[in-house]
Coordinates of C-alpha atoms in Angstrom, one line a residue:
M20 CA 40.6 32.7 62.8
D21 CA 38.7 31.3 59.7
V22 CA 38.8 27.6 60.4
A23 CA 37.7 27.0 56.8
D24 CA 40.9 28.5 55.5
P25 CA 43.4 25.7 55.1
V26 CA 46.3 28.0 55.1
A27 CA 45.3 30.1 58.1
V28 CA 44.7 27.1 60.4
V29 CA 48.4 26.1 60.3
S30 CA 49.8 29.6 60.5
H31 CA 51.3 28.8 63.9
L32 CA 53.3 25.9 62.4
T33 CA 56.5 27.8 61.4
P34 CA 60.1 26.7 61.6
A35 CA 60.7 29.1 64.5
T36 CA 57.8 28.0 66.7
W37 CA 58.4 24.3 65.8
E38 CA 62.0 24.6 66.9
K39 CA 61.0 26.3 70.2
A40 CA 58.4 23.6 70.8
N41 CA 60.8 20.8 70.1
R42 CA 63.5 22.3 72.3
R43 CA 61.1 22.6 75.3
L44 CA 59.6 19.1 74.8
V45 CA 63.0 17.4 74.4
R46 CA 64.2 19.2 77.6
K47 CA 61.1 17.9 79.4
A48 CA 61.5 14.4 78.0
L49 CA 65.1 14.2 79.2
A50 CA 64.1 15.5 82.6
E51 CA 61.1 13.3 83.2
F52 CA 62.4 10.1 81.7
A53 CA 65.6 10.5 83.7
H54 CA 63.5 11.1 86.8
E55 CA 61.6 7.8 86.1
R56 CA 65.0 6.1 85.5
L57 CA 64.2 5.0 82.0
F58 CA 67.7 6.0 81.3
T59 CA 70.5 7.4 83.4
P60 CA 72.4 10.5 82.2
R61 CA 76.2 10.3 82.5
P62 CA 78.1 13.2 84.1
I63 CA 80.7 14.7 81.7
G64 CA 82.0 17.5 83.9
D65 CA 81.3 21.2 84.6
G66 CA 77.6 20.5 85.4
R67 CA 77.1 18.8 82.1
W68 CA 75.5 15.5 81.4
M69 CA 75.1 13.1 78.4
V70 CA 72.5 10.6 77.2
R71 CA 73.2 8.3 74.2
S72 CA 70.6 6.8 71.9
D73 CA 69.9 3.1 72.1
D74 CA 72.2 2.3 69.2
G75 CA 74.9 4.7 70.5
T76 CA 75.0 6.8 67.3
V77 CA 73.4 10.0 68.7
E78 CA 74.3 11.9 71.8
Y79 CA 72.4 14.5 73.8
R80 CA 74.5 16.8 75.9
F81 CA 73.0 19.2 78.4
T82 CA 73.5 21.3 81.5
A83 CA 71.4 20.1 84.5
T84 CA 71.0 20.5 88.2
V85 CA 69.6 17.4 90.1
M86 CA 67.3 18.7 92.8
S87 CA 65.2 17.2 95.5
L88 CA 63.2 14.1 94.6
D89 CA 65.6 13.5 91.7
H90 CA 64.2 16.4 89.8
W91 CA 66.3 17.2 86.8
H92 CA 66.3 21.0 86.0
I93 CA 67.7 21.0 82.5
G94 CA 69.2 24.0 80.7
E95 CA 70.7 24.1 77.2
V96 CA 70.5 20.8 75.2
A97 CA 72.6 19.9 72.1
R98 CA 72.1 16.9 69.9
H99 CA 74.8 15.5 67.6
R100 CA 76.1 12.3 66.1
S101 CA 78.8 10.5 68.0
S102 CA 81.1 11.7 65.2
G103 CA 80.4 15.2 66.3
E104 CA 78.1 16.3 63.5
P105 CA 75.4 18.7 65.0
L106 CA 71.7 17.7 64.7
P107 CA 68.5 19.7 65.3
L108 CA 66.5 18.8 68.4
D109 CA 63.5 16.7 67.3
A110 CA 61.2 15.2 69.9
L111 CA 59.8 12.6 67.5
E112 CA 63.3 11.4 66.6
F113 CA 64.3 11.5 70.3
V114 CA 61.4 9.0 71.1
T115 CA 62.4 6.8 68.1
E116 CA 66.1 6.8 69.1
M117 CA 65.2 5.9 72.7
R118 CA 62.3 3.5 72.0
G119 CA 64.2 0.5 73.6
S120 CA 65.0 2.5 76.7
L121 CA 61.4 3.7 76.9
G122 CA 60.0 0.2 76.4
L123 CA 57.8 1.2 73.5
S124 CA 56.2 -1.7 71.7
D125 CA 55.6 -1.8 68.0
E126 CA 51.9 -1.3 68.7
I127 CA 52.3 1.6 71.1
L128 CA 55.1 3.5 69.3
P129 CA 53.2 5.0 66.4
V130 CA 50.3 6.2 68.6
Y131 CA 52.7 7.7 71.1
L132 CA 54.5 9.5 68.2
E133 CA 51.1 10.9 67.2
E134 CA 50.5 12.1 70.8
I135 CA 54.0 13.7 70.8
T136 CA 53.3 15.4 67.5
S137 CA 50.0 16.7 68.8
T138 CA 51.6 18.0 72.0
L139 CA 54.2 19.8 69.9
A140 CA 51.6 21.3 67.7
S141 CA 49.6 22.5 70.7
L142 CA 52.8 24.0 72.2
A143 CA 53.7 25.7 68.9
Y144 CA 50.2 27.2 68.9
K145 CA 50.6 28.6 72.5
L146 CA 54.0 30.0 71.7
S147 CA 52.7 31.8 68.6
R148 CA 50.0 33.6 70.5
P149 CA 50.3 36.9 72.5
S150 CA 50.3 35.9 76.1
P151 CA 50.2 38.1 79.3
G152 CA 53.4 38.2 81.3
A153 CA 53.4 36.6 84.8
A154 CA 52.9 39.9 86.6
E155 CA 49.9 40.8 84.5
L156 CA 48.5 37.3 84.7
A157 CA 48.8 37.3 88.5
K158 CA 46.1 40.1 88.5
A159 CA 44.0 38.5 85.8
G160 CA 40.6 36.8 86.0
F161 CA 39.8 33.1 86.3
Q162 CA 39.2 32.3 82.7
Q163 CA 42.1 34.4 81.4
I164 CA 44.4 32.5 83.6
E165 CA 42.9 29.2 82.5
A166 CA 43.4 29.9 78.8
A167 CA 47.0 31.1 79.4
M168 CA 48.3 27.8 80.7
T169 CA 51.0 26.3 78.4
E170 CA 52.4 23.3 80.1
G171 CA 49.7 20.7 80.7
H172 CA 50.4 17.9 83.3
P173 CA 53.9 18.5 84.6
C174 CA 54.9 14.9 84.7
F175 CA 53.6 13.5 81.4
V176 CA 55.7 14.3 78.3
A177 CA 52.9 13.6 75.8
N178 CA 50.2 15.6 77.6
S179 CA 48.2 17.2 74.8
G180 CA 47.5 14.2 72.5
R181 CA 43.9 14.9 71.8
I182 CA 43.9 12.3 69.1
G183 CA 40.7 12.6 67.1
Y184 CA 40.8 16.4 66.9
G185 CA 41.5 17.9 63.5
I186 CA 43.2 21.2 63.1
G187 CA 39.9 23.1 62.9
D188 CA 38.7 21.4 66.0
H189 CA 41.9 22.6 67.8
H190 CA 41.0 26.2 66.9
R191 CA 37.4 25.7 67.9
Y192 CA 37.6 23.6 71.1
A193 CA 41.1 23.6 72.6
P194 CA 41.2 25.4 76.0
E195 CA 44.2 27.6 74.8
A196 CA 42.1 28.8 71.9
A197 CA 39.6 30.3 74.4
E198 CA 36.9 30.3 71.7
P199 CA 33.3 30.4 72.9
V200 CA 31.4 27.2 72.3
R201 CA 27.7 26.5 72.3
L202 CA 26.9 23.0 73.4
I203 CA 24.6 20.8 71.3
W204 CA 21.5 19.4 73.0
L205 CA 19.9 16.1 72.4
A206 CA 16.6 14.7 73.5
A207 CA 17.3 11.1 74.7
H208 CA 14.4 8.7 75.2
R209 CA 13.8 7.9 78.9
D210 CA 13.7 4.2 78.2
H211 CA 17.5 4.3 77.5
T212 CA 18.6 7.2 79.6
T213 CA 19.3 7.6 83.3
F214 CA 19.2 10.9 85.2
T215 CA 20.4 11.1 88.8
C216 CA 20.9 14.2 91.0
S217 CA 21.7 15.5 94.4
R218 CA 19.0 15.7 97.0
D219 CA 18.8 19.5 96.7
I220 CA 17.8 19.6 93.0
D221 CA 15.6 17.8 90.5
Y222 CA 15.6 17.4 86.7
D223 CA 12.9 20.1 86.0
R224 CA 14.6 22.7 88.2
L225 CA 18.0 22.0 86.7
M226 CA 16.8 22.4 83.1
R227 CA 14.9 25.6 83.9
E228 CA 18.0 27.1 85.6
E229 CA 20.5 26.0 83.0
L230 CA 18.4 26.6 79.8
G231 CA 15.6 28.9 80.7
E232 CA 11.9 28.7 79.7
E233 CA 12.4 30.2 76.2
V234 CA 15.0 27.5 75.1
L235 CA 13.0 24.7 76.8
A236 CA 9.9 25.9 74.8
R237 CA 12.0 25.9 71.6
F238 CA 13.2 22.3 72.2
A239 CA 9.6 21.2 73.0
D240 CA 8.4 22.7 69.7
T241 CA 11.1 20.9 67.8
L242 CA 10.0 17.6 69.3
A243 CA 6.3 18.3 68.8
G244 CA 7.1 19.1 65.1
L245 CA 8.2 15.5 64.8
G246 CA 5.2 14.2 66.6
L247 CA 7.1 13.5 69.8
D248 CA 6.4 14.5 73.4
M249 CA 9.1 16.2 75.5
A250 CA 7.9 14.3 78.6
D251 CA 9.2 11.1 77.0
Y252 CA 12.7 12.4 76.8
L253 CA 15.6 13.7 78.9
L254 CA 17.9 16.5 77.7
V255 CA 21.6 15.8 77.3
P256 CA 24.3 18.4 76.5
V257 CA 26.9 17.2 74.0
H258 CA 30.3 18.5 73.0
P259 CA 29.9 19.7 69.4
W260 CA 32.8 17.5 68.3
Q261 CA 31.1 14.5 69.8
W262 CA 27.9 15.2 67.8
W263 CA 29.5 15.7 64.5
N264 CA 32.1 12.9 64.7
R265 CA 30.6 10.2 66.9
I266 CA 26.9 10.4 67.9
S267 CA 25.5 11.4 64.4
V268 CA 27.5 8.5 62.8
T269 CA 28.1 5.7 65.4
F270 CA 24.7 6.2 67.0
A271 CA 22.9 6.8 63.6
A272 CA 20.4 4.0 64.3
E273 CA 19.4 5.7 67.6
V274 CA 18.9 8.9 65.7
A275 CA 16.9 7.3 62.9
D276 CA 14.6 5.5 65.4
R277 CA 14.0 8.8 67.3
R278 CA 15.6 7.5 70.5
L279 CA 17.9 10.4 70.1
V280 CA 16.8 13.7 68.6
C281 CA 19.1 16.6 67.9
L282 CA 17.6 19.9 69.2
G283 CA 20.5 22.1 68.1
P284 CA 22.7 24.4 70.2
G285 CA 21.7 26.1 73.5
D286 CA 22.0 29.9 73.9
D287 CA 24.8 30.1 76.4
E288 CA 28.5 30.4 75.4
H289 CA 31.0 28.1 77.2
L290 CA 34.8 28.0 77.4
A291 CA 36.7 24.7 77.3
Q292 CA 38.8 24.1 80.4
Q293 CA 42.2 22.4 80.7
S294 CA 40.6 19.0 81.0
V295 CA 39.3 19.6 77.4
R296 CA 35.8 18.0 77.8
T297 CA 34.6 20.3 80.7
F298 CA 33.0 23.7 79.9
F299 CA 32.7 26.9 82.0
N300 CA 29.6 28.9 81.3
A301 CA 30.9 32.3 80.0
S302 CA 27.4 33.7 79.5
A303 CA 26.4 33.1 83.1
P304 CA 29.5 32.2 85.3
S305 CA 27.4 31.2 88.3
K306 CA 25.7 28.5 86.3
H307 CA 27.1 24.9 86.4
Y308 CA 30.2 23.7 84.6
V309 CA 29.1 21.0 82.1
K310 CA 31.3 17.9 81.6
T311 CA 30.7 16.1 78.4
A312 CA 31.7 12.8 76.9
L313 CA 34.5 13.2 74.3
S314 CA 35.8 10.2 72.3
V315 CA 39.2 11.7 72.0
L316 CA 42.4 10.0 73.2
N317 CA 44.3 12.2 75.6
M318 CA 47.0 11.4 78.1
G319 CA 46.4 7.7 78.5
F320 CA 42.6 7.6 78.3
M321 CA 39.8 7.9 75.9
R322 CA 37.9 10.9 77.4
G323 CA 34.4 9.4 77.3
L324 CA 32.0 9.3 80.2
S325 CA 30.4 6.1 81.3
A326 CA 26.6 6.2 81.5
A327 CA 26.8 3.5 84.3
Y328 CA 29.4 5.5 86.2
M329 CA 27.3 8.6 86.0
E330 CA 24.4 7.1 87.9
G331 CA 26.3 7.2 91.3
T332 CA 28.0 10.5 90.8
P333 CA 25.7 12.9 92.6
A334 CA 25.4 10.5 95.6
I335 CA 29.2 10.3 95.9
N336 CA 29.4 14.1 95.9
D337 CA 26.7 14.5 98.5
W338 CA 28.5 11.9 100.7
L339 CA 31.8 13.8 100.5
A340 CA 30.2 17.2 101.0
D341 CA 28.6 15.9 104.2
L342 CA 31.9 14.4 105.4
I343 CA 33.7 17.7 104.9
A344 CA 30.9 19.6 106.6
S345 CA 30.9 17.3 109.6
D346 CA 34.7 17.3 110.2
E347 CA 36.2 20.0 112.4
V348 CA 39.6 19.9 110.8
L349 CA 38.4 20.1 107.3
R350 CA 35.9 22.9 108.1
A351 CA 38.8 24.9 109.7
T352 CA 40.8 24.7 106.4
R353 CA 37.7 26.1 104.6
L354 CA 38.0 23.3 102.0
R355 CA 35.2 23.2 99.6
I356 CA 34.3 20.8 96.8
I357 CA 32.3 21.9 93.8
R358 CA 29.7 19.1 93.7
E359 CA 28.8 17.2 90.6
R360 CA 25.1 17.7 91.3
A361 CA 23.5 15.9 88.4
A362 CA 24.4 13.4 85.8
V363 CA 22.7 11.9 82.7
G364 CA 23.8 8.9 80.6
Y365 CA 22.4 7.2 77.5
R366 CA 22.8 3.5 77.2
N367 CA 23.1 2.1 73.7
R368 CA 22.0 -1.5 74.2
R369 CA 23.4 -2.8 71.0
F370 CA 26.9 -1.7 71.9
E371 CA 26.5 -2.7 75.5
A372 CA 25.6 -6.3 74.5
A373 CA 28.8 -6.5 72.4
T374 CA 31.4 -4.9 74.7
D375 CA 32.9 -5.0 78.2
R376 CA 32.8 -2.1 80.8
Y377 CA 36.1 -0.7 79.4
S378 CA 34.8 -0.1 75.9
P379 CA 34.8 3.4 74.6
Y380 CA 31.5 2.6 72.9
R381 CA 29.9 2.6 76.4
K382 CA 31.2 6.1 77.1
M383 CA 30.0 8.1 74.1
L384 CA 26.9 9.8 75.5
A385 CA 26.8 11.1 79.1
A386 CA 27.2 14.4 80.9
L387 CA 27.3 15.9 84.3
W388 CA 26.7 19.3 85.9
R389 CA 29.2 20.6 88.4
E390 CA 28.8 23.6 90.6
S391 CA 30.5 26.8 89.6
P392 CA 33.1 28.1 92.1
V393 CA 32.0 31.6 91.1
A394 CA 28.7 31.3 92.9
G395 CA 30.2 31.0 96.4
L396 CA 33.1 33.5 95.9
E397 CA 33.5 36.1 98.6
P398 CA 33.8 39.8 97.6
G399 CA 37.3 40.8 96.6
R400 CA 38.4 37.3 96.0
R401 CA 39.7 35.8 92.8
L402 CA 40.0 32.3 91.4
A403 CA 42.9 30.6 89.6
T404 CA 43.6 27.0 88.6
M405 CA 46.3 25.5 90.8
A406 CA 48.2 24.6 87.6
S407 CA 49.1 28.3 87.4
L408 CA 51.5 27.9 90.3
L409 CA 53.8 26.0 87.9
H410 CA 53.3 28.4 85.0
T411 CA 56.1 30.4 83.5
D412 CA 55.5 33.1 80.8
H413 CA 57.2 33.3 77.4
E414 CA 60.1 35.1 79.1
G415 CA 60.5 32.4 81.8
R416 CA 59.0 34.5 84.6
S417 CA 57.1 32.6 87.3
F418 CA 53.4 33.2 88.0
A419 CA 53.9 31.9 91.6
A420 CA 56.7 34.3 92.1
A421 CA 54.5 37.1 90.9
L422 CA 51.8 36.2 93.4
I423 CA 54.3 36.1 96.2
E424 CA 55.5 39.6 95.2
Q425 CA 52.0 40.8 95.0
S426 CA 51.1 39.4 98.4
G427 CA 53.9 41.4 100.2
L428 CA 54.6 38.3 102.4
A429 CA 57.9 36.5 102.9
P430 CA 58.1 33.5 100.5
E431 CA 58.0 31.0 103.4
V432 CA 54.9 32.7 104.9
W433 CA 53.2 32.7 101.5
L434 CA 54.1 29.0 101.0
R435 CA 52.8 28.1 104.4
R436 CA 49.5 29.8 103.8
Y437 CA 49.1 27.8 100.6
L438 CA 50.1 24.5 102.3
D439 CA 47.7 25.1 105.1
A440 CA 44.9 25.4 102.5
Y441 CA 46.0 22.6 100.1
L442 CA 48.1 20.0 102.0
V443 CA 46.3 19.9 105.3
P444 CA 43.0 18.8 103.9
L445 CA 44.8 16.0 101.9
L446 CA 46.7 14.8 105.0
H447 CA 43.6 14.8 107.2
S448 CA 41.4 13.0 104.6
F449 CA 44.0 10.3 104.3
Y450 CA 44.8 9.9 108.0
A451 CA 41.3 10.2 109.3
Y452 CA 39.3 8.5 106.6
D453 CA 41.7 6.6 104.2
L454 CA 40.4 8.9 101.6
A455 CA 42.5 10.1 98.7
F456 CA 41.9 12.7 96.0
M457 CA 43.6 13.2 92.7
P458 CA 44.9 16.7 93.6
H459 CA 46.9 17.7 90.6
G460 CA 46.9 21.3 89.4
E461 CA 44.0 21.1 87.0
N462 CA 41.8 19.5 89.7
V463 CA 42.3 22.2 92.3
I464 CA 41.1 25.8 92.2
L465 CA 42.8 28.5 94.4
V466 CA 40.8 31.2 96.1
L467 CA 43.1 34.2 96.2
D468 CA 42.9 37.3 98.4
G469 CA 45.3 39.6 96.6
G470 CA 48.3 37.3 95.9
V471 CA 47.6 35.0 98.9
V472 CA 46.0 31.5 98.7
E473 CA 43.2 31.8 101.2
R474 CA 41.5 28.4 100.6
V475 CA 41.2 25.7 97.9
I476 CA 38.4 24.0 96.0
F477 CA 38.6 20.4 94.9
K478 CA 36.8 19.2 91.8
D479 CA 36.5 16.1 89.6
I480 CA 35.2 14.1 92.6
A481 CA 33.3 11.0 91.7
E482 CA 35.7 9.6 89.1
E483 CA 38.9 10.3 91.0
I484 CA 38.5 9.9 94.8
V485 CA 39.1 6.6 96.5
V486 CA 38.6 5.1 99.9
M487 CA 41.4 2.6 100.5
D488 CA 40.1 0.9 103.7
S489 CA 37.6 -1.9 103.1
G490 CA 36.4 -1.5 106.7
V491 CA 35.1 2.0 106.2
E492 CA 31.3 2.0 106.2
L493 CA 29.9 3.5 102.9
P494 CA 26.3 3.9 101.7
P495 CA 25.5 1.4 99.0
E496 CA 25.3 4.0 96.3
V497 CA 28.8 5.3 97.2
R498 CA 30.7 1.9 97.5
R499 CA 32.0 2.3 94.0
I500 CA 34.8 4.6 95.3
R501 CA 36.2 1.9 97.6
A502 CA 39.3 0.1 96.2
E503 CA 41.6 -2.5 97.7
V504 CA 44.9 -0.7 97.9
P505 CA 47.9 -2.6 99.4
E506 CA 49.0 -1.2 102.8
E507 CA 52.4 -0.2 101.4
H508 CA 50.9 1.8 98.5
R509 CA 48.4 3.9 100.4
L510 CA 50.7 6.8 101.4
L511 CA 51.7 7.1 97.8
S512 CA 48.5 9.2 97.5
I513 CA 50.5 11.9 99.3
F514 CA 54.1 11.0 98.3
T515 CA 53.4 10.5 94.6
D516 CA 50.4 12.6 93.8
V517 CA 51.3 15.6 96.0
F518 CA 55.1 15.6 96.7
D519 CA 56.4 14.1 93.5
C520 CA 53.8 15.2 91.0
F521 CA 53.2 18.8 92.2
L522 CA 55.4 20.1 95.0
R523 CA 58.6 18.8 93.2
F524 CA 57.8 21.2 90.4
L525 CA 56.8 24.1 92.6
N526 CA 60.0 23.7 94.6
A527 CA 62.0 23.8 91.3
V528 CA 60.2 26.9 90.0
L529 CA 60.8 28.9 93.2
A530 CA 64.4 27.7 93.8
T531 CA 65.7 28.2 90.3
R532 CA 64.3 31.7 90.2
G533 CA 65.9 32.6 93.6
V534 CA 62.6 33.0 95.3
L535 CA 63.0 30.3 98.0
D536 CA 65.8 27.8 98.4
E537 CA 65.1 24.1 98.6
D538 CA 65.8 23.7 102.3
A539 CA 63.4 26.5 103.1
F540 CA 60.8 25.0 100.8
W541 CA 60.8 21.5 102.2
R542 CA 61.3 22.7 105.8
T543 CA 58.0 24.6 105.4
V544 CA 56.3 21.5 104.1
A545 CA 57.6 19.5 107.0
E546 CA 56.5 22.2 109.5
C547 CA 53.0 22.3 108.0
A548 CA 52.7 18.4 108.2
A549 CA 54.1 18.3 111.8
D550 CA 51.8 21.1 113.0
Y551 CA 48.8 19.2 111.5
Q552 CA 49.9 16.0 113.2
R553 CA 50.2 17.8 116.6
S554 CA 46.7 19.2 116.2
V555 CA 45.1 15.7 116.0
P556 CA 46.8 13.5 118.6
H557 CA 44.0 11.0 118.5
L558 CA 45.4 9.9 115.1
A559 CA 48.9 9.1 116.5
E560 CA 48.6 5.4 115.7
R561 CA 47.8 6.2 112.1
F562 CA 50.9 8.5 111.9
R563 CA 53.1 5.7 113.1
R564 CA 51.5 3.2 110.7
Y565 CA 51.9 5.5 107.7
D566 CA 55.1 7.5 108.3
L567 CA 55.0 10.8 106.4
F568 CA 58.6 11.5 107.6
A569 CA 60.0 8.1 106.4
E570 CA 63.5 8.3 104.9
T571 CA 62.4 7.1 101.5
F572 CA 59.3 6.2 99.5
A573 CA 58.7 4.2 96.3
L574 CA 59.1 6.0 93.0
S575 CA 55.8 5.5 91.1
C576 CA 56.2 6.4 87.4
L577 CA 53.4 8.0 85.4
N578 CA 55.1 8.1 82.0
R579 CA 55.9 4.4 82.3
L580 CA 52.1 3.8 82.5
Q581 CA 51.5 5.7 79.3
L582 CA 54.4 4.2 77.5
R583 CA 53.1 0.7 78.3
N584 CA 49.4 1.4 77.4
N585 CA 48.4 4.8 76.1
R586 CA 44.8 3.9 75.7
Q587 CA 43.9 2.6 79.2
M588 CA 46.6 3.5 81.7
V589 CA 44.8 2.5 84.8
D590 CA 41.6 0.7 85.9
L591 CA 39.9 3.3 88.1
A592 CA 38.3 0.5 90.1
D593 CA 41.7 -1.0 90.9
P594 CA 44.2 2.0 90.6
S595 CA 47.1 0.3 92.4
A596 CA 47.2 -2.7 90.2
A597 CA 48.8 -0.8 87.3
L598 CA 51.4 1.1 89.3
Q599 CA 54.9 1.1 87.9
M600 CA 57.5 1.2 90.7
V601 CA 61.2 1.7 90.1
G602 CA 63.3 2.0 93.2
E603 CA 62.9 4.8 95.8
L604 CA 63.2 8.5 96.2
V605 CA 64.7 10.3 99.2
N606 CA 61.9 11.9 101.2
P607 CA 62.7 15.6 101.2
I608 CA 60.9 16.3 104.5
A609 CA 62.5 13.4 106.4
R610 CA 65.5 15.4 107.6
F611 CA 63.1 18.0 109.0
A612 CA 61.2 15.5 111.0
P613 CA 60.2 16.9 114.4
S614 CA 61.6 15.3 117.5
V615 CA 58.2 15.2 119.2
L616 CA 55.0 14.0 117.6
P617 CA 51.8 12.5 119.0
R618 CA 52.4 9.1 120.5

C-alpha cells in the first residue's frame, strides 16, 4: 500500500464494504444497548423484535434469541420509517436517532459519532482484506492470529475509535494492517527522566539486549556530534505517530533545549498489537514487547502513559510474580504473567505545573518493556490471544469451534481444560488475596497444545490489577494498586469482567453454532468453580461472604460509561466510583450450585 496515494488509501471504503460494516455494527449496537437496558426491544411475534427511534418515526425490526445473561443474539435487521418506507442500515444515523435513549449529551455526541465512524472504517478495512478461515487460523502462528482479529472488545460498540490517526496512520500502525514498524528512539535528559526496573535487570543490560552494541554506538555518535554525552541521557522508545504528531510539536521547547534529542529509528521491526500502542518484536520475538505512549483517543481513554505511574510498574510486577510463585494453587494452574520489567518516563515540568494528574499532557512520553511470551514457550506449543476464542471468520465460522475440532476432545472436556487454566486463577486470586485482574480477551494469551488450552498468560499488569482489601499488607512501592471497593461490588470482578464480558460471548458463539448448548456450557463453568472451592476448604468463609452461586448479580454497564464520558471513563485509582449499575442479571451458574461446598 502506497500511503502517499490519496486514492489507494481509501480503496477499502466501497459501498459494499460500508454496507457490510454498518449491518454488523448496527446489529452489535442493538444487542449491547439492549443488554445494557438503554432501550427495551418489543416482541412482535415469530421470534421477531422491534425498536423505535426516540421520535417514533423510524423502526428497527430484527430476529433475535435472548440467551443467558440477557445476551441478545441478533439475526437479520431491517430499518424503515413508521410509514413502511425501507431505509438503509446506518450506524451513525442509528446513534443520532437513539441519542436520547443512549443519554448522549451535546458535548459527547459528535465525538462518539467520530468514534463510530472510525470503528466502521476499521471494520470495512478488515472486511476488504483476504483473511484466513477459522480452520486455517486455528493452526496459525501467534502474530498471524493477532492481525486477523476483527471484532475488538466484545462489549463496546465504538471499540476502534483511534481518534488522532489519519488514514495513512491506519495503514501504517493499525494492528490489522500488520505492517512492520521501526520505533523512534529519543535521548531524554536524566534530570527530567526516571527509569525503574525489576531486580533482575538494569538499564545498561536492557539497552544492550534490546538495541545491541552497534545501535548504541550509533546513538552515542549522534549525541557526540551535538556536543552531548550519552551518560547524561536515558533512551526512550517512541511510537512513530507520537513523535511526528505530538513530541516534535508539543514538546518542541524540550527538543530545542536538547533535553530531548531524536536519535532516529532502531533496527528491529515491530508489529502493533490489538491494544494499538504495544509492539511485538518481529525481528527478535524473544525480546521484550514495548508499550509506548500514544496520544490517541480510543475506547474511553487517551492512550498515553503516565511518567509518574511508570515509576512503580516493575515493582508491582515483581510483587505479583512472587505471589504467584509462592501460592500452591496458582502454581498448579501454571499461570504465568509476562512482567513489565522496566519503565521509563519523561516529565515535562512546564506542563506538570499547569495540569492535574488526569491531563493527557502528563502522559505523552513514557514507555515500558514487557517480557515476551515466546521466550518461555515449551516445544510444540503455540500462542494465541484469548480474543481469538470469540473470533468468527468472514463466513461466520468459529475459531473456538475449530480448536475444539482440532483437539479431538468432547466440547465439555475442551471447555473444562480452558476454564481450569483461565477461571481458576482468577477465582483463587480473588478469594485468597482480594486481587482482581482485567482479564478480557486482549489481556490474556493462551498457550495451546494442539487445539487444547494448556495454560494462560496474563499481561498488562501494573495499570489494571487491583487489591480491594485495605487490610492486605503491601510494600510501599506497590500500594498504588490498592483501591477502596465497596463490599457489594467486589465480586463483580468475576461476575462482570469474566461472566458478562467474556464467557457470555463464548457461550453464544458455541451455542449458536451447535457446538455446545447453554446448559452444558454453564454447568461446566459451575463444576469448575465448585471443584476449585472444594480444593481450598480453608477459604470457606470467603465463599459464603462472596457467593459465586448467588441467584443474581448487578448488571454493570460498560457502554454507559463511554456514552457518559468517552475521554476518561474510569479513574483507575477508584475504579468502582464510576460504575453504571442497571438492575440485575440472573446468574447462569446458580441453578447448578453444588449441594455440598466447604463450610
